[in-house]
GROMACS .gro file of C-alpha atoms in nm:
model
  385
    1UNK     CA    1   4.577  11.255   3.953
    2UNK     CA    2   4.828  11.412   4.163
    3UNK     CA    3   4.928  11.247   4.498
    4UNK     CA    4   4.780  11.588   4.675
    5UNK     CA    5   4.649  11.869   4.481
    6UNK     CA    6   4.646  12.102   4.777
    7UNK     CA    7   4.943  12.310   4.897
    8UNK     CA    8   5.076  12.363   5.206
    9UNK     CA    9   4.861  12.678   5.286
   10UNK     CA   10   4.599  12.664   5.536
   11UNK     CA   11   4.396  13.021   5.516
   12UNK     CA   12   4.059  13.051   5.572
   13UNK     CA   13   3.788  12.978   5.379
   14UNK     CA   14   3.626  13.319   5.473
   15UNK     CA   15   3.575  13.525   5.750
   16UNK     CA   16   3.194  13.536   5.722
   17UNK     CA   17   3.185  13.166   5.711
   18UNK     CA   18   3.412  13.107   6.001
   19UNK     CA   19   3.150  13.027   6.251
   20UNK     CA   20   2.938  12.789   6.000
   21UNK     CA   21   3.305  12.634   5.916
   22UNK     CA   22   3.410  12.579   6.285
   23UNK     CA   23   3.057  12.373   6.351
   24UNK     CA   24   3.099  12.065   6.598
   25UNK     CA   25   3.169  11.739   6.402
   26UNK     CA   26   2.872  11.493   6.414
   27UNK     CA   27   2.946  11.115   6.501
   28UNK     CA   28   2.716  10.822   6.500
   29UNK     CA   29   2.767  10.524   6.700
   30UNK     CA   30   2.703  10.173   6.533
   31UNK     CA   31   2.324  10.186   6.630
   32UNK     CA   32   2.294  10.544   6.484
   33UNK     CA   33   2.299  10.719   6.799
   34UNK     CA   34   2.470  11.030   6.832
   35UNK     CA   35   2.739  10.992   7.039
   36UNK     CA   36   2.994  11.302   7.028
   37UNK     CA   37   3.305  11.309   7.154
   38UNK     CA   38   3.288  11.018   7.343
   39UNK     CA   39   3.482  10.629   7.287
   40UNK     CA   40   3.748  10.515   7.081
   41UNK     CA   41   3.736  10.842   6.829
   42UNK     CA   42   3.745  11.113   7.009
   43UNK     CA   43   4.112  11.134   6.863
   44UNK     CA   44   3.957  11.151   6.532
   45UNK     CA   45   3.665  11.356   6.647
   46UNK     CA   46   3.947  11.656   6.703
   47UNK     CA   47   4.109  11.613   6.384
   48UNK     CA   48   3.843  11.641   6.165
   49UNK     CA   49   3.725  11.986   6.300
   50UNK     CA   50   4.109  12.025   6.321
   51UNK     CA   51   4.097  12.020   5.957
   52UNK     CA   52   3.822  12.238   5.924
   53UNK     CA   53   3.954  12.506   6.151
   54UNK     CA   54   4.255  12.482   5.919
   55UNK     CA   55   4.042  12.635   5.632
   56UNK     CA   56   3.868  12.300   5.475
   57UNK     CA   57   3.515  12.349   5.386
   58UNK     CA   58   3.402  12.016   5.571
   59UNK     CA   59   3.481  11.650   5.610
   60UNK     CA   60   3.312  11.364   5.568
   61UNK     CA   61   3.447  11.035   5.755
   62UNK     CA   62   3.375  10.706   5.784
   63UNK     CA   63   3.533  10.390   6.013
   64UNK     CA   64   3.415  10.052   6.048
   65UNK     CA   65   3.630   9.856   6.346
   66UNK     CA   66   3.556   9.555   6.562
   67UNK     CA   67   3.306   9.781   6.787
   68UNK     CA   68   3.105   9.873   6.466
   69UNK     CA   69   3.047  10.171   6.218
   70UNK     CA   70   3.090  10.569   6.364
   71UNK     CA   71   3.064  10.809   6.110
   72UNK     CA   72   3.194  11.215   6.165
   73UNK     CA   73   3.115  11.536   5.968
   74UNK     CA   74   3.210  11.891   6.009
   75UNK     CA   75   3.162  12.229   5.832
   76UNK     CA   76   2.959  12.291   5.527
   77UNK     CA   77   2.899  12.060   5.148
   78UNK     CA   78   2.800  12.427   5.033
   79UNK     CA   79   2.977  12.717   5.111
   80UNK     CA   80   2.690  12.940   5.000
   81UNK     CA   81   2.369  12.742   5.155
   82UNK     CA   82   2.622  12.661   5.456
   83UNK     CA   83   2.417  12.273   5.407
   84UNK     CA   84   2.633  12.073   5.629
   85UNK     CA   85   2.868  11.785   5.505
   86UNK     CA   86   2.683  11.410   5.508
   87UNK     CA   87   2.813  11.096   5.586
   88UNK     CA   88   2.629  10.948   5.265
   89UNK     CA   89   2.830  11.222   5.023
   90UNK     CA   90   2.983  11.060   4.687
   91UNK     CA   91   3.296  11.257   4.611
   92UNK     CA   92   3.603  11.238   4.331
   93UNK     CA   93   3.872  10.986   4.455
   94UNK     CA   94   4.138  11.068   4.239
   95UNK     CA   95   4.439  10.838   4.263
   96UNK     CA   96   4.222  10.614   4.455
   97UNK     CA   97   4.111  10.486   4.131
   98UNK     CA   98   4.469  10.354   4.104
   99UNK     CA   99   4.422  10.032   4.337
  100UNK     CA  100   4.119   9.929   4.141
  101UNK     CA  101   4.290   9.949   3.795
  102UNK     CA  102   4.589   9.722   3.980
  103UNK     CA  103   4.291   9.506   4.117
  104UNK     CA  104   4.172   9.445   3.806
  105UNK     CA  105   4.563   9.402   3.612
  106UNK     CA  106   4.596   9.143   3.886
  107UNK     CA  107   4.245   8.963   3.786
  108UNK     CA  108   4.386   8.974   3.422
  109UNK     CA  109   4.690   8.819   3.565
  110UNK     CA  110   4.518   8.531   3.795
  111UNK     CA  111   4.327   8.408   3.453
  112UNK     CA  112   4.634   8.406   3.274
  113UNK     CA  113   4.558   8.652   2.963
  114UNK     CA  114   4.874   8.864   3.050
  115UNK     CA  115   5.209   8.857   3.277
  116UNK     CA  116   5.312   9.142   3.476
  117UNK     CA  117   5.616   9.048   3.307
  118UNK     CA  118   5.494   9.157   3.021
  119UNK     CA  119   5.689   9.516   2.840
  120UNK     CA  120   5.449   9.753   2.751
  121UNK     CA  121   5.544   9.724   2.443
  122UNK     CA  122   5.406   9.395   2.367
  123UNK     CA  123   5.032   9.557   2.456
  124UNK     CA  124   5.060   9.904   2.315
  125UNK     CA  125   5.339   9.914   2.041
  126UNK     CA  126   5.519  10.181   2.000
  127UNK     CA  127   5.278  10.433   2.228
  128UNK     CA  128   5.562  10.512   2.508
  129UNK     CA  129   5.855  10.606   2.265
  130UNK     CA  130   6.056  10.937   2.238
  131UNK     CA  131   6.291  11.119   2.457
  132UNK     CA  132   6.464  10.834   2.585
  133UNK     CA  133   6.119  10.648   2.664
  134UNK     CA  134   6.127  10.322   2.577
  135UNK     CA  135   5.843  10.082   2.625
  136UNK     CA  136   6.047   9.768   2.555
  137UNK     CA  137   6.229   9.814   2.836
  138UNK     CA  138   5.907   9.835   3.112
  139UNK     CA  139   5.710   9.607   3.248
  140UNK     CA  140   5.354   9.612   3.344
  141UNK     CA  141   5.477   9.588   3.734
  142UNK     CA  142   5.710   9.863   3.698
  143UNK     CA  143   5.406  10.049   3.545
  144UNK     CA  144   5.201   9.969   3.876
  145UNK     CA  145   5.485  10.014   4.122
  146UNK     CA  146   5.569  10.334   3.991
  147UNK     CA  147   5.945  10.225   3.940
  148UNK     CA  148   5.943  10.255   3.511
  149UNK     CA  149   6.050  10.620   3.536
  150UNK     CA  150   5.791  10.745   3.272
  151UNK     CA  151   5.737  11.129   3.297
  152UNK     CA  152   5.456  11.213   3.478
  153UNK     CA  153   5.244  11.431   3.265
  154UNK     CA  154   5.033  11.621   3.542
  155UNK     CA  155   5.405  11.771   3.572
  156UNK     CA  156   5.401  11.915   3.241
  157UNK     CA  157   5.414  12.296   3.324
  158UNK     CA  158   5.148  12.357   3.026
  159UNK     CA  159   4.922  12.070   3.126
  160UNK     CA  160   4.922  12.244   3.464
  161UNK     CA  161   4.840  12.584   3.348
  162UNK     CA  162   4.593  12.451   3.168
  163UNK     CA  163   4.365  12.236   3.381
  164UNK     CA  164   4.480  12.305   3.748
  165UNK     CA  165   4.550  12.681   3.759
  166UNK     CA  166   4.280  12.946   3.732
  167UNK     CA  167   4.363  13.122   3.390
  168UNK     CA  168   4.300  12.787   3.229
  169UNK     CA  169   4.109  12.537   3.476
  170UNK     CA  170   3.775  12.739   3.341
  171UNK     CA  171   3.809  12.754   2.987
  172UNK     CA  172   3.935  12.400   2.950
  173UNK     CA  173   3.717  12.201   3.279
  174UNK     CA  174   3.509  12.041   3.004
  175UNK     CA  175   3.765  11.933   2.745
  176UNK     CA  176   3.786  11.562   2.658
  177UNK     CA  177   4.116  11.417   2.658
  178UNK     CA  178   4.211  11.068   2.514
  179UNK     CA  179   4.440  10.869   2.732
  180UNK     CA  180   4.681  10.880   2.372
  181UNK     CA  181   4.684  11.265   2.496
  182UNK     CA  182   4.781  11.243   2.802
  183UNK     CA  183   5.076  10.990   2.713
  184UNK     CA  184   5.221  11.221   2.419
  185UNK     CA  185   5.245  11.487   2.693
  186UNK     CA  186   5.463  11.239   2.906
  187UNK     CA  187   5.647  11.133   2.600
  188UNK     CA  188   5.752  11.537   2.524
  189UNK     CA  189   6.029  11.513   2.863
  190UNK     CA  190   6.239  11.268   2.937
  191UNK     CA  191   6.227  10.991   3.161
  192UNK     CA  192   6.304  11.066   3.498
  193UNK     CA  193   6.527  10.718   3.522
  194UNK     CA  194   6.594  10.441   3.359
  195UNK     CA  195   6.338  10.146   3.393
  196UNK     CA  196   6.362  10.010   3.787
  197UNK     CA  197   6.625  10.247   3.887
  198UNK     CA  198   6.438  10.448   4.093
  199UNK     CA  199   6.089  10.534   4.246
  200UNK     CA  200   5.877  10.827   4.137
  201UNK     CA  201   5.513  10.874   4.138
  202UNK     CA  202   5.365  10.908   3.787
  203UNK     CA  203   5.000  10.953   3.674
  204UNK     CA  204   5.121  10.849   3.331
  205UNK     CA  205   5.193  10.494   3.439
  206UNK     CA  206   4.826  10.407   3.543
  207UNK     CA  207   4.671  10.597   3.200
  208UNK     CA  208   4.877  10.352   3.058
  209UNK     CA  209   4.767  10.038   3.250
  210UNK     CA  210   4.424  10.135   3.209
  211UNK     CA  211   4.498  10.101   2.802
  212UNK     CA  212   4.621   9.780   2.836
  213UNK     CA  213   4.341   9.672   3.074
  214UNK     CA  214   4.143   9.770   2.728
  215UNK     CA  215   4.380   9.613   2.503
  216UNK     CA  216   4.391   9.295   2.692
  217UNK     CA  217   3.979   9.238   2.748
  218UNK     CA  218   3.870   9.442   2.447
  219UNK     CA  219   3.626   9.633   2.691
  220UNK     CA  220   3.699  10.003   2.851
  221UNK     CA  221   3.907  10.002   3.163
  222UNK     CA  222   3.595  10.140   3.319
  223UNK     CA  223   3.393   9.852   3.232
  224UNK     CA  224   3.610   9.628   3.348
  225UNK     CA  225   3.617   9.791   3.670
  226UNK     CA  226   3.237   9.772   3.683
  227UNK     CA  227   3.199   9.367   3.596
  228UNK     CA  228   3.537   9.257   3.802
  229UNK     CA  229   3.485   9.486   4.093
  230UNK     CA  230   3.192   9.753   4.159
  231UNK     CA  231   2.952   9.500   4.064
  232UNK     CA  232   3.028   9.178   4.296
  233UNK     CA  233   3.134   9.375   4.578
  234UNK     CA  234   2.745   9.578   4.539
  235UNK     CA  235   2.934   9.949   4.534
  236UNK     CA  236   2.649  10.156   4.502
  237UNK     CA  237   2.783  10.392   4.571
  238UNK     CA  238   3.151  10.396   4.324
  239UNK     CA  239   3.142  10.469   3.979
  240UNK     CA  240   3.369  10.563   3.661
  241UNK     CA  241   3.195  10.864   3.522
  242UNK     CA  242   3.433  10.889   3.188
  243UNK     CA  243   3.333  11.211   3.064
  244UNK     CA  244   3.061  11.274   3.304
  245UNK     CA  245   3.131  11.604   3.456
  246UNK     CA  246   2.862  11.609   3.738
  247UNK     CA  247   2.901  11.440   4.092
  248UNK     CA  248   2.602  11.182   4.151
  249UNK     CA  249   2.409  11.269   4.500
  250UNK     CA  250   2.418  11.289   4.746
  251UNK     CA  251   2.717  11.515   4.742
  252UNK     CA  252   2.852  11.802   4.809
  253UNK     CA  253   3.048  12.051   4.648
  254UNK     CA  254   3.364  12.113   4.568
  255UNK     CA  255   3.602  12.383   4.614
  256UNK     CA  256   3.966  12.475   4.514
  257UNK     CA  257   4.218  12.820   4.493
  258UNK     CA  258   4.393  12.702   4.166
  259UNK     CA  259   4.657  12.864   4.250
  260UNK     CA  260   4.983  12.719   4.314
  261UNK     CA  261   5.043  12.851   4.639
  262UNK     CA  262   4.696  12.808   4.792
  263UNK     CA  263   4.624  13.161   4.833
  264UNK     CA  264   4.366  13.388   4.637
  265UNK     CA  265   3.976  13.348   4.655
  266UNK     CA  266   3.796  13.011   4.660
  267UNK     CA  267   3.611  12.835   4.358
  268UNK     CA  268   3.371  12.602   4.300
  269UNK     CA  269   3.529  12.328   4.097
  270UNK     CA  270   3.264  12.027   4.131
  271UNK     CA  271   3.245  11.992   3.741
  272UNK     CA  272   3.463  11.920   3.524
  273UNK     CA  273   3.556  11.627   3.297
  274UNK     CA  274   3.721  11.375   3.442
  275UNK     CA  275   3.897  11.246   3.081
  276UNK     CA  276   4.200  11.483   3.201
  277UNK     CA  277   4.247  11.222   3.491
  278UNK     CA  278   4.120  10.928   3.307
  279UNK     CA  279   4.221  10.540   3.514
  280UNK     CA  280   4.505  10.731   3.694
  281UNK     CA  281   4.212  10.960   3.901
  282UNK     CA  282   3.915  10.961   3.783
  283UNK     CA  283   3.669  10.775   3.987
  284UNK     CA  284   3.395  10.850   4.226
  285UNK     CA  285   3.283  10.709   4.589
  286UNK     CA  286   3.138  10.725   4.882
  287UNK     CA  287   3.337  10.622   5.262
  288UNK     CA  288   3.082  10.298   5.309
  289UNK     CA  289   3.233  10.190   4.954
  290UNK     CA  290   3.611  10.255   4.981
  291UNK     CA  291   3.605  10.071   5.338
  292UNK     CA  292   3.444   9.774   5.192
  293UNK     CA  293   3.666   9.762   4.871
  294UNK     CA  294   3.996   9.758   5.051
  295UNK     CA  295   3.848   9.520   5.312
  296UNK     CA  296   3.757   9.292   5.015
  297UNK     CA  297   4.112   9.331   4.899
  298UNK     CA  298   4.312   9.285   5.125
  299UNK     CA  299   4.101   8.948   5.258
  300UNK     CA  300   4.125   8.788   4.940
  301UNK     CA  301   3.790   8.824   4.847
  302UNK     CA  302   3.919   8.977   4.503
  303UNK     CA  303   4.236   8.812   4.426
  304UNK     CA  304   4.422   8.497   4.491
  305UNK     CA  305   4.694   8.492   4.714
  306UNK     CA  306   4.942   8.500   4.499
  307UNK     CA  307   4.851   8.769   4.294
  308UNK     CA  308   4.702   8.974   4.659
  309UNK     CA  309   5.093   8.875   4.763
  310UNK     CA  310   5.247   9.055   4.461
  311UNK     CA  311   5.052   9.338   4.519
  312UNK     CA  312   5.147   9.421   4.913
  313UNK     CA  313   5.507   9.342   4.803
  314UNK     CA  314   5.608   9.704   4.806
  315UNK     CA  315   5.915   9.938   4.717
  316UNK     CA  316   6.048  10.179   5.011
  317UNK     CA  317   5.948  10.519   4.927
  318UNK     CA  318   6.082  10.660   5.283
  319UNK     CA  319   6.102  10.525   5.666
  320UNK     CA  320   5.744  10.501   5.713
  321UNK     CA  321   5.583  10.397   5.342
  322UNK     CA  322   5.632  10.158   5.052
  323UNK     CA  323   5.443  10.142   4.731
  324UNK     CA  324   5.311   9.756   4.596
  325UNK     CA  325   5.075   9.754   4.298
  326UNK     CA  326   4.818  10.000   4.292
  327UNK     CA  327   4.849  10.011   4.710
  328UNK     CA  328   5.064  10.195   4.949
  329UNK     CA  329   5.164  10.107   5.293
  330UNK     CA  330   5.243  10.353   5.590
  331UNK     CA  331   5.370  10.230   5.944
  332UNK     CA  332   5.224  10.520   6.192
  333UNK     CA  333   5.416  10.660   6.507
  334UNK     CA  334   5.214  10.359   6.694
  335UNK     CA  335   5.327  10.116   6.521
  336UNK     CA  336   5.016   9.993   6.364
  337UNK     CA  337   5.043   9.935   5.967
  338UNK     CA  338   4.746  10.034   5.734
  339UNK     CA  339   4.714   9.950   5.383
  340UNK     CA  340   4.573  10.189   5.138
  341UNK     CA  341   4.559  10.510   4.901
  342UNK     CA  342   4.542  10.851   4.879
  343UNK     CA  343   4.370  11.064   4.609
  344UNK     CA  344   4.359  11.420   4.501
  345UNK     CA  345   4.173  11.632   4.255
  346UNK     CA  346   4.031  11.970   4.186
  347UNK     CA  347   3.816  12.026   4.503
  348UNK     CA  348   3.841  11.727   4.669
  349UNK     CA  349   4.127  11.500   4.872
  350UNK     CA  350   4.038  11.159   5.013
  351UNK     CA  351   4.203  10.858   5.234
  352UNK     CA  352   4.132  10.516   5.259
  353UNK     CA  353   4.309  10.293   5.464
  354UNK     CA  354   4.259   9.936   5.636
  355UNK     CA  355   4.459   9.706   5.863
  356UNK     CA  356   4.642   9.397   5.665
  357UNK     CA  357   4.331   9.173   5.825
  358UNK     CA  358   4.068   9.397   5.711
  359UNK     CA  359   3.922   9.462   6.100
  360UNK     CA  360   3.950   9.828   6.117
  361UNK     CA  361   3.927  10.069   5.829
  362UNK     CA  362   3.863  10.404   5.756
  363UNK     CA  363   3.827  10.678   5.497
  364UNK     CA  364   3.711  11.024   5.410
  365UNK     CA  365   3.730  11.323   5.222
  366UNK     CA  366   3.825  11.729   5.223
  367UNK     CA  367   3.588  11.901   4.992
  368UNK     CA  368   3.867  12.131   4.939
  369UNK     CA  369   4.242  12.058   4.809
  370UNK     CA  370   4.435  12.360   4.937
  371UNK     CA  371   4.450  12.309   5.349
  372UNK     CA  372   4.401  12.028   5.594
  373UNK     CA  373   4.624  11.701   5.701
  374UNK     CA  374   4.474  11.415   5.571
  375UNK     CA  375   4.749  11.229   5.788
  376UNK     CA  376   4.642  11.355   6.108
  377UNK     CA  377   4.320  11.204   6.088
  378UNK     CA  378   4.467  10.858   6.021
  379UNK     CA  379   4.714  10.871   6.308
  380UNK     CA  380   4.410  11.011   6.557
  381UNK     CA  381   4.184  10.706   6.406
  382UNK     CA  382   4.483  10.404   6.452
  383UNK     CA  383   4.684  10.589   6.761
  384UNK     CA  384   4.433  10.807   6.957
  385UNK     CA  385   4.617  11.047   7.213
   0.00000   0.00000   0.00000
């Protein structure tokens, strides 16, 4: 879905909760022992109550390095039983979903049933037409790199209303939305450039891989997902819920302000339908999972190097990140490169990141999408003090 769906407010949650949201995090050494503050994450420790004292509900954190696992929580899964956050939570990804739909395009590739070459076009005729849109012009990569200039259609003022703002978000949560949907919205605005002159993050570009993923194997993207990737790599924990609307346990919930300023009261916003997000956002996972996926990645354990090549060659989005296929790259003030994605959705805004050789790795989640600096924890977990 969108890159982040929360603003740059960072209120409260509420004053009566401020005690239950300011709660020590809890970290667990690689034996299971409790271990505080103390070792190589105490950096990270103090960011994720950082983000909690900034008004997030709670955090849930996981990172796996050469000294073992630690795990951290803070605050509360459930603002009204104040049950604390657990390192075991499942939780929406959002546009973490996007590197395994590029996984998978890259698979497709490898086995030779399509090019990244290909226009998109030649898999879905006439579908991204209109308004200067056209799909004979854009390649698959420029689909994946985000450089074809299609619309994005979460920016669609009355998509927005409609499922991220409060007057609609509760009427509409449980609509079912075809990916064709989401496309015509895209296809009512122009392009924001012509194909590969420029860089702009689009949702509509990864709704549209996910079709040809479909179009190309005959099976749902989702499926695909589940055979090429969840499956091999033993992801218990990761799934592709469709129009499921429910988060599996153990979870927690999920809260947002729908507002587009981040002010006004808090909701619970754990269910909904996830067919508004569809293969641009709409998965579900747990920290163990993520940090195993992009370790598998990014060692070649899920594509050959060629293809694992194409996708870490990336396009400069600013000084300090480029976006390959599906996978973004940020340098941090340390100097130290991770590999990874970001994801947003109502309620709920997760990292996960790895080094290029896999060794250290880490990810998490906000159970809210209105305050906190996801960033902050990633610099405290690769650059300490």
């Amino acid at each position: 879905m969108r890159k982040r769906m929360r603003t740059t407010a960072v209120t409260a949650v509420a004053v009566a909760l401020s005690a239950a949201l300011a709660a020590p995090a809890v970290a667990t050494g690689p034996g299971g022992d409790r271990t505080g503050d103390t070792g190589d994450h105490r950096a990270t420790a103090r960011a994720v109550r950082a983000a909690v004292g900034d008004g997030v509900p709670g955090v849930t954190l996981r990172a796996e390095d050469r000294r073992g696992v630690w795990t951290a929580t803070a605050g509360v899964g459930n603002l009204r039983t104040e049950r604390p956050r657990s390192p075991h939570d499942r939780y929406r990804v959002g546009s973490i979903t996007k590197t395994f739909v590029a996984t998978v395009l890259l698979q497709l590739e490898a086995e030779g049933r399509l090019s990244l070459d290909d226009t998109v076009d030649s898999w879905l005729p006439g579908l991204v037409s209109g308004n200067g849109h056209d799909g004979t012009r854009i390649t698959l990569r420029q689909l994946l790199n985000h450089t074809s200039g299609i619309y994005n259609y979460t920016a669609d003022e009355d998509f927005g209303r409609t499922y991220f703002l409060e007057e609609g978000f509760f009427e509409h949560r449980y609509d079912t939305l075809a990916p064709e949907e989401l496309v015509r919205v895209a296809m009512s605005h122009e392009p924001d450039f012509a194909p590969g002159a420029g860089w702009n993050y689009s949702n509509t570009n990864y709704v549209l891989a996910g079709l040809v993923i479909e179009k190309s194997t005959g099976r749902p993207y989702g499926e695909e997902i589940r055979r090429r990737v969840i499956a091999p790599l033993h992801l218990t924990g990761t799934s592709v819920p469709g129009t499921r609307t429910g988060v599996p346990g153990p979870s927690s919930r999920a809260y947002g302000k729908l507002t587009e300023d981040g002010s006004g009261p808090v909701h619970d916003v754990t269910r909904l339908n996830p067919s508004m997000a569809s293969s641009a956002g709409e998965m579900i996972s747990d920290s163990k999972d993520l940090n195993r996926f992009y370790r598998a990645l990014l060692t070649g354990r899920l594509l050959p190097g060629e293809q694992l090549e194409e996708m870490t060659d990336t396009v400069a989005v600013n000084d300090r990140n480029g976006y390959g296929l599906g996978l973004m790259s940020t340098e941090l003030s340390c100097g130290v490169t991770v590999w990874g994605h970001g994801g947003g959705i109502h309620g709920s805004t997760s990292d996960a990141v790895t080094t290029r050789d896999g060794r250290h790795s880490v990810a998490f989640n906000f159970n809210g999408d209105w305050a906190g600096d996801p960033e902050a924890v990633i610099e405290a977990e690769y650059c300490g003090d």
